[in-house]
Amino acid sequence: MAVAVPAVRYRRIAAELRRLRELRNLSAEEVVAQVDGVNLVKLSRYENARVQLKPDVVRALLDFYECEPDLKEVLVEILRDKHRPGWAAGFDQLNSLYHDLIRLEETAIGNKSYEPSYIPGLLQTRRYAHAIISSGVFTTPSVEARVDVRINRQSVLTRADAPLKLWAIIHESALTMRAADGLMADQLDKLIQWSDLPNVSIQIMPALAPPHPGMSGPFTLLEFRQRDLDLVLLSDMLASNWVEKPEHVDLYRAAFDEIMATALSLGESLNIIREKRDQLK
């Protein structure tokens, strides 16, 4: 089953088409007069992501705008992705944003995540994921189906071809959740195992840390080959939203750097994870 291009990506391509046209001081009338297969209505819909984007039309517009080759390659490749199968396609009851997240994780090169309350989903054990998901307010799909999806997402960290580089910063309080016997010890063991991977880095934000940007809430920065395509995901109990504008994404990038500088070093973080794991055994 084919997976649709993430809606956030359609919006990004649309924004690029509009930006490139305006950068060259071209009117819509000038474009449609010189690019085959495009009229005023279609160009407007393409620039506002109100119609399915066709690779050949997007390519023609990018060529006309003399788009930078690397950016053109990335934008066209995004459209090709919709024809590729996706393992999450069978989970129809997942909301569209979660499908987008899964698809974007599969094409991202980096993930920088700050989490003040939980172990990040990409690092959870099945038992931990079940405990967290079953405490939520959602009824469909089932808890087991959601757990399966969360565990399947972790394959991006161990894929043979360019595994995702994950840098996770976790607040110390997330290491001490009261749970069933052995659940947190196993989860902390898993964090130690994940940290052995060369593409996984885990820092702990100490409970007595000074004020830092992460105090405003969790966020995930997804990084791609083309920096302008980077995205930030903000989530809460009932809703999630993408931060798409490059200048806004850069604010979160700077915030993450400051959070990294405030958190414990990688070595100190691993030590505190081990200490808390040992206390539970």
mmCIF file of N, CA and C in Angstrom, residues 102-172:
data_model
loop_
_atom_site.group_PDB
_atom_site.id
_atom_site.type_symbol
_atom_site.label_atom_id
_atom_site.label_comp_id
_atom_site.label_asym_id
_atom_site.label_seq_id
_atom_site.Cartn_x
_atom_site.Cartn_y
_atom_site.Cartn_z
ATOM 1 N N ILE A 102 5.925 9.239 11.244
ATOM 2 C CA ILE A 102 6.567 7.970 10.901
ATOM 3 C C ILE A 102 7.281 8.064 9.561
ATOM 4 N N ARG A 103 6.592 8.648 8.583
ATOM 5 C CA ARG A 103 7.168 8.764 7.241
ATOM 6 C C ARG A 103 8.387 9.678 7.253
ATOM 7 N N LEU A 104 8.323 10.754 8.013
ATOM 8 C CA LEU A 104 9.435 11.691 8.074
ATOM 9 C C LEU A 104 10.626 11.100 8.824
ATOM 10 N N GLU A 105 10.366 10.324 9.876
ATOM 11 C CA GLU A 105 11.465 9.662 10.585
ATOM 12 C C GLU A 105 12.232 8.729 9.661
ATOM 13 N N GLU A 106 11.517 8.121 8.718
ATOM 14 C CA GLU A 106 12.164 7.177 7.805
ATOM 15 C C GLU A 106 13.084 7.871 6.806
ATOM 16 N N THR A 107 12.863 9.165 6.545
ATOM 17 C CA THR A 107 13.689 9.894 5.589
ATOM 18 C C THR A 107 14.625 10.894 6.260
ATOM 19 N N ALA A 108 14.494 11.081 7.559
ATOM 20 C CA ALA A 108 15.347 12.024 8.284
ATOM 21 C C ALA A 108 16.744 11.440 8.478
ATOM 22 N N ILE A 109 17.706 12.329 8.690
ATOM 23 C CA ILE A 109 19.059 11.889 9.021
ATOM 24 C C ILE A 109 19.361 12.102 10.498
ATOM 25 N N GLY A 110 18.586 12.999 11.153
ATOM 26 C CA GLY A 110 18.831 13.271 12.554
ATOM 27 C C GLY A 110 17.562 13.582 13.320
ATOM 28 N N ASN A 111 17.589 13.284 14.617
ATOM 29 C CA ASN A 111 16.473 13.558 15.507
ATOM 30 C C ASN A 111 17.058 14.092 16.808
ATOM 31 N N LYS A 112 16.702 15.329 17.154
ATOM 32 C CA LYS A 112 17.126 15.919 18.416
ATOM 33 C C LYS A 112 15.881 16.144 19.255
ATOM 34 N N SER A 113 15.825 15.473 20.398
ATOM 35 C CA SER A 113 14.586 15.450 21.172
ATOM 36 C C SER A 113 14.833 15.830 22.623
ATOM 37 N N TYR A 114 13.969 16.711 23.141
ATOM 38 C CA TYR A 114 13.980 16.996 24.572
ATOM 39 C C TYR A 114 12.670 16.513 25.170
ATOM 40 N N GLU A 115 12.771 15.700 26.215
ATOM 41 C CA GLU A 115 11.572 15.132 26.836
ATOM 42 C C GLU A 115 11.666 15.282 28.354
ATOM 43 N N PRO A 116 10.776 16.087 28.962
ATOM 44 C CA PRO A 116 10.839 16.316 30.405
ATOM 45 C C PRO A 116 10.077 15.286 31.249
ATOM 46 N N SER A 117 9.223 14.484 30.624
ATOM 47 C CA SER A 117 8.335 13.630 31.420
ATOM 48 C C SER A 117 8.465 12.136 31.143
ATOM 49 N N TYR A 118 8.802 11.767 29.935
ATOM 50 C CA TYR A 118 8.820 10.362 29.547
ATOM 51 C C TYR A 118 10.142 9.992 28.882
ATOM 52 N N ILE A 119 10.382 8.699 28.797
ATOM 53 C CA ILE A 119 11.440 8.203 27.925
ATOM 54 C C ILE A 119 10.944 8.384 26.489
ATOM 55 N N PRO A 120 11.730 8.963 25.603
ATOM 56 C CA PRO A 120 11.266 9.163 24.218
ATOM 57 C C PRO A 120 10.815 7.860 23.570
ATOM 58 N N GLY A 121 9.797 7.946 22.725
ATOM 59 C CA GLY A 121 9.217 6.762 22.105
ATOM 60 C C GLY A 121 10.217 5.891 21.374
ATOM 61 N N LEU A 122 11.210 6.491 20.731
ATOM 62 C CA LEU A 122 12.198 5.717 19.982
ATOM 63 C C LEU A 122 13.110 4.895 20.880
ATOM 64 N N LEU A 123 13.045 5.139 22.194
ATOM 65 C CA LEU A 123 13.930 4.436 23.124
ATOM 66 C C LEU A 123 13.169 3.559 24.115
ATOM 67 N N GLN A 124 11.853 3.450 23.987
ATOM 68 C CA GLN A 124 11.042 2.738 24.976
ATOM 69 C C GLN A 124 11.080 1.221 24.779
ATOM 70 N N THR A 125 10.979 0.503 25.906
ATOM 71 C CA THR A 125 10.736 -0.934 25.839
ATOM 72 C C THR A 125 9.249 -1.154 25.567
ATOM 73 N N ARG A 126 8.897 -2.360 25.193
ATOM 74 C CA ARG A 126 7.486 -2.653 24.934
ATOM 75 C C ARG A 126 6.648 -2.482 26.199
ATOM 76 N N ARG A 127 7.133 -2.958 27.333
ATOM 77 C CA ARG A 127 6.370 -2.848 28.580
ATOM 78 C C ARG A 127 6.183 -1.386 28.974
ATOM 79 N N TYR A 128 7.235 -0.587 28.841
ATOM 80 C CA TYR A 128 7.135 0.831 29.183
ATOM 81 C C TYR A 128 6.142 1.517 28.248
ATOM 82 N N ALA A 129 6.255 1.244 26.945
ATOM 83 C CA ALA A 129 5.340 1.844 25.972
ATOM 84 C C ALA A 129 3.894 1.479 26.302
ATOM 85 N N HIS A 130 3.660 0.226 26.683
ATOM 86 C CA HIS A 130 2.303 -0.221 27.020
ATOM 87 C C HIS A 130 1.776 0.552 28.227
ATOM 88 N N ALA A 131 2.623 0.750 29.242
ATOM 89 C CA ALA A 131 2.196 1.467 30.443
ATOM 90 C C ALA A 131 1.854 2.915 30.116
ATOM 91 N N ILE A 132 2.668 3.564 29.300
ATOM 92 C CA ILE A 132 2.435 4.960 28.957
ATOM 93 C C ILE A 132 1.189 5.110 28.083
ATOM 94 N N ILE A 133 1.084 4.283 27.055
ATOM 95 C CA ILE A 133 -0.031 4.400 26.110
ATOM 96 C C ILE A 133 -1.357 4.045 26.771
ATOM 97 N N SER A 134 -1.361 3.032 27.636
ATOM 98 C CA SER A 134 -2.613 2.615 28.278
ATOM 99 C C SER A 134 -3.113 3.658 29.278
ATOM 100 N N SER A 135 -2.262 4.604 29.666
ATOM 101 C CA SER A 135 -2.691 5.657 30.581
ATOM 102 C C SER A 135 -3.310 6.835 29.844
ATOM 103 N N GLY A 136 -3.314 6.787 28.509
ATOM 104 C CA GLY A 136 -3.818 7.887 27.710
ATOM 105 C C GLY A 136 -5.319 7.891 27.562
ATOM 106 N N VAL A 137 -5.816 8.852 26.768
ATOM 107 C CA VAL A 137 -7.259 9.054 26.622
ATOM 108 C C VAL A 137 -7.798 8.490 25.313
ATOM 109 N N PHE A 138 -6.960 7.875 24.498
ATOM 110 C CA PHE A 138 -7.390 7.416 23.179
ATOM 111 C C PHE A 138 -7.954 6.004 23.259
ATOM 112 N N THR A 139 -8.934 5.728 22.418
ATOM 113 C CA THR A 139 -9.570 4.408 22.391
ATOM 114 C C THR A 139 -9.280 3.651 21.105
ATOM 115 N N THR A 140 -8.939 4.331 20.023
ATOM 116 C CA THR A 140 -8.604 3.677 18.765
ATOM 117 C C THR A 140 -7.338 4.293 18.183
ATOM 118 N N PRO A 141 -6.474 3.484 17.556
ATOM 119 C CA PRO A 141 -6.538 2.033 17.584
ATOM 120 C C PRO A 141 -6.265 1.493 18.984
ATOM 121 N N SER A 142 -6.230 0.184 19.139
ATOM 122 C CA SER A 142 -6.056 -0.424 20.450
ATOM 123 C C SER A 142 -4.682 -0.089 21.023
ATOM 124 N N VAL A 143 -4.557 -0.278 22.339
ATOM 125 C CA VAL A 143 -3.271 -0.054 22.993
ATOM 126 C C VAL A 143 -2.198 -0.918 22.352
ATOM 127 N N GLU A 144 -2.524 -2.181 22.092
ATOM 128 C CA GLU A 144 -1.527 -3.087 21.505
ATOM 129 C C GLU A 144 -1.089 -2.615 20.129
ATOM 130 N N ALA A 145 -2.028 -2.118 19.344
ATOM 131 C CA ALA A 145 -1.683 -1.628 18.010
ATOM 132 C C ALA A 145 -0.768 -0.412 18.116
ATOM 133 N N ARG A 146 -1.075 0.481 19.043
ATOM 134 C CA ARG A 146 -0.229 1.659 19.225
ATOM 135 C C ARG A 146 1.166 1.269 19.716
ATOM 136 N N VAL A 147 1.232 0.279 20.594
ATOM 137 C CA VAL A 147 2.532 -0.201 21.069
ATOM 138 C C VAL A 147 3.332 -0.787 19.902
ATOM 139 N N ASP A 148 2.668 -1.570 19.066
ATOM 140 C CA ASP A 148 3.346 -2.150 17.901
ATOM 141 C C ASP A 148 3.941 -1.066 17.009
ATOM 142 N N VAL A 149 3.168 -0.016 16.781
ATOM 143 C CA VAL A 149 3.649 1.084 15.950
ATOM 144 C C VAL A 149 4.872 1.737 16.589
ATOM 145 N N ARG A 150 4.796 1.992 17.890
ATOM 146 C CA ARG A 150 5.909 2.664 18.568
ATOM 147 C C ARG A 150 7.184 1.828 18.499
ATOM 148 N N ILE A 151 7.055 0.543 18.701
ATOM 149 C CA ILE A 151 8.239 -0.323 18.653
ATOM 150 C C ILE A 151 8.768 -0.437 17.224
ATOM 151 N N ASN A 152 7.862 -0.516 16.245
ATOM 152 C CA ASN A 152 8.302 -0.594 14.853
ATOM 153 C C ASN A 152 9.046 0.662 14.420
ATOM 154 N N ARG A 153 8.668 1.806 14.971
ATOM 155 C CA ARG A 153 9.353 3.056 14.636
ATOM 156 C C ARG A 153 10.840 2.987 14.965
ATOM 157 N N GLN A 154 11.203 2.194 15.942
ATOM 158 C CA GLN A 154 12.590 2.151 16.397
ATOM 159 C C GLN A 154 13.546 1.557 15.364
ATOM 160 N N SER A 155 13.004 0.957 14.328
ATOM 161 C CA SER A 155 13.858 0.349 13.299
ATOM 162 C C SER A 155 14.732 1.382 12.594
ATOM 163 N N VAL A 156 14.349 2.668 12.636
ATOM 164 C CA VAL A 156 15.167 3.697 11.984
ATOM 165 C C VAL A 156 16.529 3.834 12.665
ATOM 166 N N LEU A 157 16.627 3.394 13.921
ATOM 167 C CA LEU A 157 17.883 3.512 14.651
ATOM 168 C C LEU A 157 18.854 2.389 14.321
ATOM 169 N N THR A 158 18.360 1.301 13.762
ATOM 170 C CA THR A 158 19.209 0.136 13.496
ATOM 171 C C THR A 158 19.213 -0.277 12.034
ATOM 172 N N ARG A 159 18.609 0.549 11.160
ATOM 173 C CA ARG A 159 18.600 0.200 9.744
ATOM 174 C C ARG A 159 20.032 0.162 9.217
ATOM 175 N N ALA A 160 20.257 -0.704 8.239
ATOM 176 C CA ALA A 160 21.605 -0.909 7.718
ATOM 177 C C ALA A 160 22.113 0.316 6.966
ATOM 178 N N ASP A 161 21.220 0.997 6.268
ATOM 179 C CA ASP A 161 21.612 2.125 5.444
ATOM 180 C C ASP A 161 21.391 3.442 6.185
ATOM 181 N N ALA A 162 22.474 4.069 6.620
ATOM 182 C CA ALA A 162 22.424 5.379 7.277
ATOM 183 C C ALA A 162 21.383 5.444 8.389
ATOM 184 N N PRO A 163 21.602 4.747 9.505
ATOM 185 C CA PRO A 163 20.637 4.809 10.610
ATOM 186 C C PRO A 163 20.460 6.231 11.119
ATOM 187 N N LEU A 164 19.252 6.510 11.592
ATOM 188 C CA LEU A 164 18.932 7.833 12.123
ATOM 189 C C LEU A 164 19.859 8.164 13.296
ATOM 190 N N LYS A 165 20.377 9.394 13.319
ATOM 191 C CA LYS A 165 21.183 9.854 14.440
ATOM 192 C C LYS A 165 20.263 10.509 15.464
ATOM 193 N N LEU A 166 20.163 9.883 16.611
ATOM 194 C CA LEU A 166 19.271 10.372 17.668
ATOM 195 C C LEU A 166 20.084 10.987 18.796
ATOM 196 N N TRP A 167 19.735 12.227 19.144
ATOM 197 C CA TRP A 167 20.306 12.856 20.333
ATOM 198 C C TRP A 167 19.138 13.183 21.255
ATOM 199 N N ALA A 168 18.995 12.411 22.312
ATOM 200 C CA ALA A 168 17.857 12.548 23.223
ATOM 201 C C ALA A 168 18.322 13.128 24.556
ATOM 202 N N ILE A 169 17.622 14.163 25.005
ATOM 203 C CA ILE A 169 17.869 14.730 26.326
ATOM 204 C C ILE A 169 16.618 14.478 27.168
ATOM 205 N N ILE A 170 16.795 13.780 28.273
ATOM 206 C CA ILE A 170 15.676 13.322 29.095
ATOM 207 C C ILE A 170 15.824 13.907 30.494
ATOM 208 N N HIS A 171 14.736 14.441 31.011
ATOM 209 C CA HIS A 171 14.808 14.980 32.373
ATOM 210 C C HIS A 171 14.961 13.842 33.373
ATOM 211 N N GLU A 172 15.708 14.101 34.414
ATOM 212 C CA GLU A 172 15.981 13.080 35.436
ATOM 213 C C GLU A 172 14.701 12.493 36.019
#
